[in-house]
PDB file of C-alpha atoms in Angstrom:
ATOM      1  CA  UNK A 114     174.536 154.883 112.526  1.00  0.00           C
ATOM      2  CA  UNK A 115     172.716 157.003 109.910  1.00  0.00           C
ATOM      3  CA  UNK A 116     170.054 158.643 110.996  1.00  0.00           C
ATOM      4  CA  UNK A 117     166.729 159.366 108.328  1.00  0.00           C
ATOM      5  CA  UNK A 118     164.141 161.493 108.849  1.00  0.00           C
ATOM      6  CA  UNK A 119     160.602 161.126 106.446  1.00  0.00           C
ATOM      7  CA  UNK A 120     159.334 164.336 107.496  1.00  0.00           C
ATOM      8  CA  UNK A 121     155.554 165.400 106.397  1.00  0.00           C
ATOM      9  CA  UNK A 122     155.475 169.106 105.125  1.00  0.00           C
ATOM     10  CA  UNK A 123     151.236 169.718 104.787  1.00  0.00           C
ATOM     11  CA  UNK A 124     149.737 170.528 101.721  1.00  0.00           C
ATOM     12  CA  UNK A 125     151.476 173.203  99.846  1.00  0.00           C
ATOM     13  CA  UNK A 126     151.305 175.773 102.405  1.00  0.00           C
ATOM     14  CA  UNK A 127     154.429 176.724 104.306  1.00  0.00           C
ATOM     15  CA  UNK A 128     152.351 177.390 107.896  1.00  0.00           C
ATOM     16  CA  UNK A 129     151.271 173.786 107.596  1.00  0.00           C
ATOM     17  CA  UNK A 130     154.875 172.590 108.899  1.00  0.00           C
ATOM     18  CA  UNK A 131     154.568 171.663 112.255  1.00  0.00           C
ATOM     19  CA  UNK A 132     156.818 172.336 115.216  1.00  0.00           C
ATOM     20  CA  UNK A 133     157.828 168.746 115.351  1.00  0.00           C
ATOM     21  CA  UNK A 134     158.792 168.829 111.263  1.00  0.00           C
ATOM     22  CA  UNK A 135     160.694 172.475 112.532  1.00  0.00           C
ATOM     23  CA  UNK A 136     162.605 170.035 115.276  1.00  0.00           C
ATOM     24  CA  UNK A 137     163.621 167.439 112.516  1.00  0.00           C
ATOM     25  CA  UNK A 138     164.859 169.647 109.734  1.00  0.00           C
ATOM     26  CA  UNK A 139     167.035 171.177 112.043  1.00  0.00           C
ATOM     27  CA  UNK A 140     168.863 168.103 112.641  1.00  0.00           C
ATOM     28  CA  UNK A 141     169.672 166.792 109.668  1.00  0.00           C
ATOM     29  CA  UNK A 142     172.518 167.859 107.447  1.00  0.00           C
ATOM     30  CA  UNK A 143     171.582 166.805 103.839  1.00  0.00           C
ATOM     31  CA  UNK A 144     167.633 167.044 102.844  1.00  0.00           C
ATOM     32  CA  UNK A 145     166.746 164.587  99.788  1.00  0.00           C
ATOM     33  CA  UNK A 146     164.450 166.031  96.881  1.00  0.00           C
ATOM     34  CA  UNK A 147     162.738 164.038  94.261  1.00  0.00           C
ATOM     35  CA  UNK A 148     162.801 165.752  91.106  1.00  0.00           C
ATOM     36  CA  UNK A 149     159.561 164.766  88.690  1.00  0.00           C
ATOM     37  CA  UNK A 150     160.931 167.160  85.851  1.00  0.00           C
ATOM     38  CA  UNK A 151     160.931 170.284  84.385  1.00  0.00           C
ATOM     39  CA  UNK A 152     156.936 170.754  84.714  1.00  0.00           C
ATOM     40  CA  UNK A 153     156.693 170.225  88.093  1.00  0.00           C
ATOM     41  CA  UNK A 154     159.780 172.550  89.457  1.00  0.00           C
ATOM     42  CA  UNK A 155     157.089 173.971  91.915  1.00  0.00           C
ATOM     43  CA  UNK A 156     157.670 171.061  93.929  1.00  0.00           C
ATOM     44  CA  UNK A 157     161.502 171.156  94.443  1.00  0.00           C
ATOM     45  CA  UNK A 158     161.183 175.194  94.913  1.00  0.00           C
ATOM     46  CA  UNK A 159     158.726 174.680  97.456  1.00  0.00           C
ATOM     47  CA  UNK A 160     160.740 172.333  99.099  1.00  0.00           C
ATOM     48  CA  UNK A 161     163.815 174.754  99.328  1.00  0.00           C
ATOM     49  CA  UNK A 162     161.800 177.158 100.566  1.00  0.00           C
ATOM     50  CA  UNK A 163     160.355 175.650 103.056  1.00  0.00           C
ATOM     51  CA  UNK A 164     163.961 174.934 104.267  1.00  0.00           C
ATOM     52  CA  UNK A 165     165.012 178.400 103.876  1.00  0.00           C
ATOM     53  CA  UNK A 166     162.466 179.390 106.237  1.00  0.00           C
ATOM     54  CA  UNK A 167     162.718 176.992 108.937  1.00  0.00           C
ATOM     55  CA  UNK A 168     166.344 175.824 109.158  1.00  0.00           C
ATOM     56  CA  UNK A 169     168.793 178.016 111.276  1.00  0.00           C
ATOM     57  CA  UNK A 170     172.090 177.077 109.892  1.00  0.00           C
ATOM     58  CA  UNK A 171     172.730 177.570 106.678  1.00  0.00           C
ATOM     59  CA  UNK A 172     175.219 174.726 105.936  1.00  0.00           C
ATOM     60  CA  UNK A 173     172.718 172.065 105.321  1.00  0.00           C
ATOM     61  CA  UNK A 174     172.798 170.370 102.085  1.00  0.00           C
ATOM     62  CA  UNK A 175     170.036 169.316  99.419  1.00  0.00           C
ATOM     63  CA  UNK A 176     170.342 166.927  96.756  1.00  0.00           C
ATOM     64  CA  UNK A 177     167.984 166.457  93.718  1.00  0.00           C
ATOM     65  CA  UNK A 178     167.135 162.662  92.700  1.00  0.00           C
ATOM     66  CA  UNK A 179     165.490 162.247  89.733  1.00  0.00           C
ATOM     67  CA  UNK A 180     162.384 160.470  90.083  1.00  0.00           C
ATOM     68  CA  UNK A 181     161.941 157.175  87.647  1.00  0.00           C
ATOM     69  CA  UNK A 182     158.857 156.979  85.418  1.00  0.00           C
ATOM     70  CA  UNK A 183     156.675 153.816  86.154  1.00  0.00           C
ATOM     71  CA  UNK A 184     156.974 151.640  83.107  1.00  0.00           C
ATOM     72  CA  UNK A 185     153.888 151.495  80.961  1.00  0.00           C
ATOM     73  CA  UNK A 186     154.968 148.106  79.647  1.00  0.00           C
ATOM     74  CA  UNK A 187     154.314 146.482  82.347  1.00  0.00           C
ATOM     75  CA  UNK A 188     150.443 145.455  82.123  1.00  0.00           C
ATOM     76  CA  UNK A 189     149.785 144.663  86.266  1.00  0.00           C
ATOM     77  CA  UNK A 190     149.429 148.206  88.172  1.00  0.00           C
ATOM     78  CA  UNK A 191     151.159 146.741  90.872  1.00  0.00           C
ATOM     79  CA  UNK A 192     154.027 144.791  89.112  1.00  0.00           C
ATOM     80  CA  UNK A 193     154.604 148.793  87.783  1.00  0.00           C
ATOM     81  CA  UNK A 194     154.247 150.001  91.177  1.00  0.00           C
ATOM     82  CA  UNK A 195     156.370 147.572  92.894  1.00  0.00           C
ATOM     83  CA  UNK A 196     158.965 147.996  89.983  1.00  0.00           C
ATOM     84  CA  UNK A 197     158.726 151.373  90.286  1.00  0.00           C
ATOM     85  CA  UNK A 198     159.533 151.655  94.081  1.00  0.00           C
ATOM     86  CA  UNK A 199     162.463 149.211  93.805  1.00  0.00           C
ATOM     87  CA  UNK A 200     163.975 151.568  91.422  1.00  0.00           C
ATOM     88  CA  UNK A 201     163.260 154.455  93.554  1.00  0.00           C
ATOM     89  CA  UNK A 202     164.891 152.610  96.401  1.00  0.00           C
ATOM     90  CA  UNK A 203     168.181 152.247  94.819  1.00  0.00           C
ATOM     91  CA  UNK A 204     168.561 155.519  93.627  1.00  0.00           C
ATOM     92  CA  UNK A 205     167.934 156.503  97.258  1.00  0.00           C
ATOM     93  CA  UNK A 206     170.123 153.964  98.073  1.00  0.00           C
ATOM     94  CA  UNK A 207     173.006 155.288  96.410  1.00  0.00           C
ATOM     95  CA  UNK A 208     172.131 159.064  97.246  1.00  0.00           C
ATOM     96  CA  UNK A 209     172.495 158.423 100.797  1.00  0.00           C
ATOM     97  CA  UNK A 210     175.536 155.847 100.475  1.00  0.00           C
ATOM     98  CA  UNK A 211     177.258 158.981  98.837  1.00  0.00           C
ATOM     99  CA  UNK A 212     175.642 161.805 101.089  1.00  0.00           C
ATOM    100  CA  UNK A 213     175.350 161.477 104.225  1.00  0.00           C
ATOM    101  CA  UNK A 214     178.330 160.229 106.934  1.00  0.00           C
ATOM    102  CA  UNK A 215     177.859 157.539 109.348  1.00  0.00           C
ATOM    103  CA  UNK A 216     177.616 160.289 112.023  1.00  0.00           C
ATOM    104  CA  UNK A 217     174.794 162.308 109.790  1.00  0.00           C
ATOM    105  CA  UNK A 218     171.168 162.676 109.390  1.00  0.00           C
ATOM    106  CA  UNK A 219     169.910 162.994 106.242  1.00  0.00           C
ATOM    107  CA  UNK A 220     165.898 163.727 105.552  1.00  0.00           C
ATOM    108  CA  UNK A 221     163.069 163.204 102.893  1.00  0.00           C
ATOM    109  CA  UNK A 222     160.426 166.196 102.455  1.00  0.00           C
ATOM    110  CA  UNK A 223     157.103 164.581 101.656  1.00  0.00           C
ATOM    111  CA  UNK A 224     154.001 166.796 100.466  1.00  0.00           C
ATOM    112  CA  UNK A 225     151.031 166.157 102.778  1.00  0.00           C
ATOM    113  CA  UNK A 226     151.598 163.071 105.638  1.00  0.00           C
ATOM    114  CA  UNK A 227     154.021 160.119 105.050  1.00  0.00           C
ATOM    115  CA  UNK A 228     151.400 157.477 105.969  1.00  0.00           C
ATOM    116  CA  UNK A 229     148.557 158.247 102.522  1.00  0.00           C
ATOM    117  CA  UNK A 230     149.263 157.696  98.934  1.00  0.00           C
ATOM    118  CA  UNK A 231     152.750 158.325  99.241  1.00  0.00           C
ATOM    119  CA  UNK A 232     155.696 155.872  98.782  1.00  0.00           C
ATOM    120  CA  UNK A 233     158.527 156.760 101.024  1.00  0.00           C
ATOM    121  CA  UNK A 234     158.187 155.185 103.836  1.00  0.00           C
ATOM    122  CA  UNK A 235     157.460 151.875 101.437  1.00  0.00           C
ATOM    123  CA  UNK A 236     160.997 152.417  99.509  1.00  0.00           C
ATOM    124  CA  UNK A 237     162.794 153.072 102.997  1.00  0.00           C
ATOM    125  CA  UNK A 238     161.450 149.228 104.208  1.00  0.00           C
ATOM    126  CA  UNK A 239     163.325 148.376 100.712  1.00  0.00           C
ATOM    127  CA  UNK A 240     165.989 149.600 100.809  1.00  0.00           C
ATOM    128  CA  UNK A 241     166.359 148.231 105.043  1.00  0.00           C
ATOM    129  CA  UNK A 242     165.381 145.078 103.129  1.00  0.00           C
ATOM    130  CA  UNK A 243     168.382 144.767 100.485  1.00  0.00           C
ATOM    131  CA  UNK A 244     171.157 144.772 102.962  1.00  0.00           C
ATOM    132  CA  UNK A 245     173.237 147.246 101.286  1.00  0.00           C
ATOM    133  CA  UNK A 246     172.982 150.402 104.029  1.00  0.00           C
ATOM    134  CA  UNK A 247     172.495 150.360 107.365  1.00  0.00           C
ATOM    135  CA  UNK A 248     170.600 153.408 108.862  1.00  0.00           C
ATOM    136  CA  UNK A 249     167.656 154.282 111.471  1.00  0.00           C
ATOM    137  CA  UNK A 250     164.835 155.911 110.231  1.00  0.00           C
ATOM    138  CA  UNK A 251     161.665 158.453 112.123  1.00  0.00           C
ATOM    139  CA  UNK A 252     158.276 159.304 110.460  1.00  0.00           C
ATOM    140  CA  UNK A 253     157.081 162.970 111.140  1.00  0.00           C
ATOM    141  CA  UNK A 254     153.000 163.277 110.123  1.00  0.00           C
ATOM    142  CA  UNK A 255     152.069 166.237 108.197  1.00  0.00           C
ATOM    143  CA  UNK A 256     148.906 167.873 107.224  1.00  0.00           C
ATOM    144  CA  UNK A 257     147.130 165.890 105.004  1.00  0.00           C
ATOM    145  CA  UNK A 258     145.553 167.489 101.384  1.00  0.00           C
ATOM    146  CA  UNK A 259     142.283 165.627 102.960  1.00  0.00           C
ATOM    147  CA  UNK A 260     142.608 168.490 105.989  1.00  0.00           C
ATOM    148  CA  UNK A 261     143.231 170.976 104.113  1.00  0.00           C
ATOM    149  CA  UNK A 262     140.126 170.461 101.831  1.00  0.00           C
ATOM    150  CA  UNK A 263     137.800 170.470 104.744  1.00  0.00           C
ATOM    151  CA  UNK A 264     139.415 173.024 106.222  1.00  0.00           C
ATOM    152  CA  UNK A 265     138.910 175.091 103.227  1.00  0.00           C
ATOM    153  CA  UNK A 266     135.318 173.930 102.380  1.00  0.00           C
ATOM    154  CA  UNK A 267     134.466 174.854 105.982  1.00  0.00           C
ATOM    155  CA  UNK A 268     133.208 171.098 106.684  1.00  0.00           C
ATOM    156  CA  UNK A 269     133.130 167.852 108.414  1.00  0.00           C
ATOM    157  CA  UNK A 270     133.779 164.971 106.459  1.00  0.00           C
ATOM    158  CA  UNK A 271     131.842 162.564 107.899  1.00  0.00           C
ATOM    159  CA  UNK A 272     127.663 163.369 108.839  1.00  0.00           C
ATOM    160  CA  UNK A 273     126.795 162.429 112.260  1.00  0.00           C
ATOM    161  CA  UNK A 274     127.837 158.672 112.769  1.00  0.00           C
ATOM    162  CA  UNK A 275     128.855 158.348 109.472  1.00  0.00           C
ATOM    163  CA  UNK A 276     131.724 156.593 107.777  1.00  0.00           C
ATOM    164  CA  UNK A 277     134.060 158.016 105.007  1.00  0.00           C
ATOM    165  CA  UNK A 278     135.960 156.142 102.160  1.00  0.00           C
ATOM    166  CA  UNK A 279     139.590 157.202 100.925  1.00  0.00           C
ATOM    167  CA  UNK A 280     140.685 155.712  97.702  1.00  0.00           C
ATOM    168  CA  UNK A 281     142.070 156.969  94.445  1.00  0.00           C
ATOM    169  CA  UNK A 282     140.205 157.663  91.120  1.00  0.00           C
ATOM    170  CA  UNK A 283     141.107 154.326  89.822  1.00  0.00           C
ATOM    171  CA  UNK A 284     139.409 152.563  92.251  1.00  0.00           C
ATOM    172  CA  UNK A 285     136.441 155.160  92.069  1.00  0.00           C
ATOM    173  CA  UNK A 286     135.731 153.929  88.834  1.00  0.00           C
ATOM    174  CA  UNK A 287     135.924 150.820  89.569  1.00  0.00           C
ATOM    175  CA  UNK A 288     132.223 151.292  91.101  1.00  0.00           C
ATOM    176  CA  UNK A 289     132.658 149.773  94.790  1.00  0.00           C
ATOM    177  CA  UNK A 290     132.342 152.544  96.415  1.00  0.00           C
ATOM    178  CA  UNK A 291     128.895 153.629  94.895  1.00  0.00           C
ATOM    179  CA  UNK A 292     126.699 153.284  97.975  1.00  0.00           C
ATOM    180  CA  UNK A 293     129.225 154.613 100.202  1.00  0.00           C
ATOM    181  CA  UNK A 294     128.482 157.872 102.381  1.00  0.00           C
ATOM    182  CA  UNK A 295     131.003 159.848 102.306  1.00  0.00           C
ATOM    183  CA  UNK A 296     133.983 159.475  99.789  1.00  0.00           C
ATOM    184  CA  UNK A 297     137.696 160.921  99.539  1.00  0.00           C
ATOM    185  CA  UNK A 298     138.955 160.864  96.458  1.00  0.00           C
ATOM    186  CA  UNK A 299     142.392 161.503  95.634  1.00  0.00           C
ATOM    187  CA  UNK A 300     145.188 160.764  92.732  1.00  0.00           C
ATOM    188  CA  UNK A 301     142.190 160.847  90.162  1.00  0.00           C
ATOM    189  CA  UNK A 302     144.081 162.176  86.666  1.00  0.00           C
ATOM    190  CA  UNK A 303     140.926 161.005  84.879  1.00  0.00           C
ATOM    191  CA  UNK A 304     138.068 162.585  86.595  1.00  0.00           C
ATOM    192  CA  UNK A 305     136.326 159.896  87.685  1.00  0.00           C
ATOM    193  CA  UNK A 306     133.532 161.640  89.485  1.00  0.00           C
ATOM    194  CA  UNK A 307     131.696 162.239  86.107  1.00  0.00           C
ATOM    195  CA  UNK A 308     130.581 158.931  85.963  1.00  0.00           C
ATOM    196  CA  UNK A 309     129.635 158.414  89.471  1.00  0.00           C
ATOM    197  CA  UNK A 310     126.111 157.128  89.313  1.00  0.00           C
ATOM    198  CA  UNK A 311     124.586 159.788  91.994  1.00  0.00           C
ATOM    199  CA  UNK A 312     124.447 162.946  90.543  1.00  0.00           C
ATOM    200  CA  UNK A 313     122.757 164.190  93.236  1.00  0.00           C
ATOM    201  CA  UNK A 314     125.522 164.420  95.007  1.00  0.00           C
ATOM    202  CA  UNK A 315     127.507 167.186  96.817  1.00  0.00           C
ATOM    203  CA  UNK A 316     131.034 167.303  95.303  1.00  0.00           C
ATOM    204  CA  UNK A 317     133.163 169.402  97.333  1.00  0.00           C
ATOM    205  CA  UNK A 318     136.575 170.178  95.080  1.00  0.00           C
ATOM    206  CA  UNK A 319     140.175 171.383  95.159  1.00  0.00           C
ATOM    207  CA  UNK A 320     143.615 172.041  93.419  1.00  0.00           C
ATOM    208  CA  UNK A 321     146.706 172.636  94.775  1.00  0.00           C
ATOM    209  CA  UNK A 322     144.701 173.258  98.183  1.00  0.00           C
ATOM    210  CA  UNK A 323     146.724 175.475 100.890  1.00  0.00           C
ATOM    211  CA  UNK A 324     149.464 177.054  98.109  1.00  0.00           C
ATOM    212  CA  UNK A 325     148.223 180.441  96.146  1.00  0.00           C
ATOM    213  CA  UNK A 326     147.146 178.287  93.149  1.00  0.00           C
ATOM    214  CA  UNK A 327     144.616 177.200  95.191  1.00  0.00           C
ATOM    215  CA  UNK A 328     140.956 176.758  93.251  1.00  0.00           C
ATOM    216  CA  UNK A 329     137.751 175.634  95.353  1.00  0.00           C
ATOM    217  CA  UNK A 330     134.673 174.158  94.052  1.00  0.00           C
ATOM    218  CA  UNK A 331     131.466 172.783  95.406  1.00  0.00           C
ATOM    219  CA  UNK A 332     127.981 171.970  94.166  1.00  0.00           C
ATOM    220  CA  UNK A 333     126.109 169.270  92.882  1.00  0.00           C
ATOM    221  CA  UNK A 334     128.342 166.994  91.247  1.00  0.00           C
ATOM    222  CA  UNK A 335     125.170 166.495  88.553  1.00  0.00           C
ATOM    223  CA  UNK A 336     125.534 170.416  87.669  1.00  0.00           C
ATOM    224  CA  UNK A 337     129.217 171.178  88.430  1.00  0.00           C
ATOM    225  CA  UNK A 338     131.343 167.918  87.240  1.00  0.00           C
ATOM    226  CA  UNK A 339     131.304 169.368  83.738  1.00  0.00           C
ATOM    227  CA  UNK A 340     132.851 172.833  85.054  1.00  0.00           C
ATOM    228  CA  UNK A 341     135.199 170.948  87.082  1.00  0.00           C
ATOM    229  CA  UNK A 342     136.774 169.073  84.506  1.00  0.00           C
ATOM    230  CA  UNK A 343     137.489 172.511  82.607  1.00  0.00           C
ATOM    231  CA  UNK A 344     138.805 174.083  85.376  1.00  0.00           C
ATOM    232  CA  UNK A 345     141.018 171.019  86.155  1.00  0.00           C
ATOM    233  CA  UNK A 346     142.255 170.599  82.534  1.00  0.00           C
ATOM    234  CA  UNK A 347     142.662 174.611  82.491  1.00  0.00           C
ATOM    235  CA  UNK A 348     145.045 174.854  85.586  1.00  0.00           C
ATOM    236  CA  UNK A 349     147.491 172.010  84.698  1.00  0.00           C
ATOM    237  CA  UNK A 350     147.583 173.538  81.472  1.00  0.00           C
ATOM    238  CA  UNK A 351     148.431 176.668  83.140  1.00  0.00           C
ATOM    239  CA  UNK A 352     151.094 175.558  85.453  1.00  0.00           C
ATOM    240  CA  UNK A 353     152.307 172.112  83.928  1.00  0.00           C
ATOM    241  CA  UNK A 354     151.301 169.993  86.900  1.00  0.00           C
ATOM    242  CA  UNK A 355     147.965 169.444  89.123  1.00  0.00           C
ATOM    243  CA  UNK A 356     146.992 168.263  92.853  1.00  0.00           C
ATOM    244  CA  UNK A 357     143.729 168.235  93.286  1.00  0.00           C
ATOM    245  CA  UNK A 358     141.463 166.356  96.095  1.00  0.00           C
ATOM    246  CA  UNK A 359     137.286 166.009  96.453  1.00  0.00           C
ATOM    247  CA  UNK A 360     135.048 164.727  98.399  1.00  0.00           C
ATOM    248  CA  UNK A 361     131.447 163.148  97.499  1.00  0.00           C
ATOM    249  CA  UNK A 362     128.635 163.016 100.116  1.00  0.00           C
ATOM    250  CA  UNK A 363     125.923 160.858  98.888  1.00  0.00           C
ATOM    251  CA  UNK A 364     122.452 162.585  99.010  1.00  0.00           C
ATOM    252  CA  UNK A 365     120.328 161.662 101.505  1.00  0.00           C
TER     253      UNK A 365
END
């Protein structure tokens, strides 16, 4: 039977691979990339690189996918979602149909871990679901974007018996999260913390954390959400594309 690998590749930075990701890449023959388009090529070349680095034999094989757009026309967020990962599931579908051998393991890349905010491991249960191919599949955690902030902010996330919140921008805004202590914030294109109704809190901030974009912030969010925004809307201006991650800590 096929055999998949979902392998977790840290934040940006090649020394985030782990030993166990190492282990996996160098099984499988052909390696899976999604490609989002022209403005975000610094994905797929980081990809390759990070093969090019890692995997001892040459003759593995890559194979660019190009990534669907979610469909604006539908008005439920999750009705787009869900349509968007069935679409993504038969174009993986067919990619590995055509790709890799019964006897083969083919693998998936995936920035940060496999487990937050990302959809792979959802599209493989689809496409296990429709029937059509038949193949085993292995998760391999990375280093999360969450890690590498802290780690590059020189903090804990969570104050001594403390909880801590991770949810997107969208849901941010949404305001149920206000009295939380501590709060993760990622996928936020809109920069939701402006509005958060604490200013007095600590904002700790960062793009493209781990890779040599990377841009740290931290302050008040009351006296630095303003300078954040700039400096957001400056870098993906400079390089097409943006990943950044924050976290709030309420003031006490």
């Amino acid at each position: 039977m096929r055999k998949l690998y979902i392998i977790g590749i840290g934040a940006g930075n090649p020394e985030h691979v782990t030993v166990q990701a190492i282990k996996a890449m160098n099984k499988a023959d052909v390696f899976f990339l999604l490609n989002k388009g022209e403005s975000k090529d610094d994905l797929v070349r980081l990809r390759k690189e990070i093969c090019e680095r890692y995997i001892d034999d040459p003759s593995y094989r890559t194979v660019e996918i190009a990534d669907p757009v979610r469909d604006p026309a539908t008005p439920s967020y999750t009705s787009r979602v869900e349509e968007w990962h069935e679409r993504r599931a038969v174009l993986y579908e067919e990619a590995i149909a055509a790709n890799v051998g019964e006897e083969e393991c083919g693998a998936v890349l995936v920035w940060g871990d496999p487990m937050l905010y990302d959809s792979t491991i959802r599209v493989f249960d689809r496409m296990i679901a429709r029937g059509n191919i038949s193949f085993d599949y292995e998760v391999i955690p990375g280093i999360t974007s969450v890690q590498a902030l802290a780690a590059a902010h020189k903090i804990v996330l969570n104050g001594i018996g403390e909880s801590v919140v991770v949810t997107t921008g969208r849901r941010l805004a949404d305001g149920q999260f206000n009295s939380a202590e501590n709060i993760v914030v990622m996928l936020d294109g809109s920069c939701s913390f402006k509005d958060f109704p604490d200013a007095e809190s600590d904002i700790y901030w960062g793009a493209y954390v781990g890779t040599d974009k990377e841009i740290l912030l931290t302050g008040k969010l009351g006296e630095i959400a303003e300078h954040i925004e700039v400096a957001r809307n400056e870098a993906r201006e400079r390089n097409g594309w943006i990943m950044d991650v924050y976290l709030l800590r309420r003031s006490q």
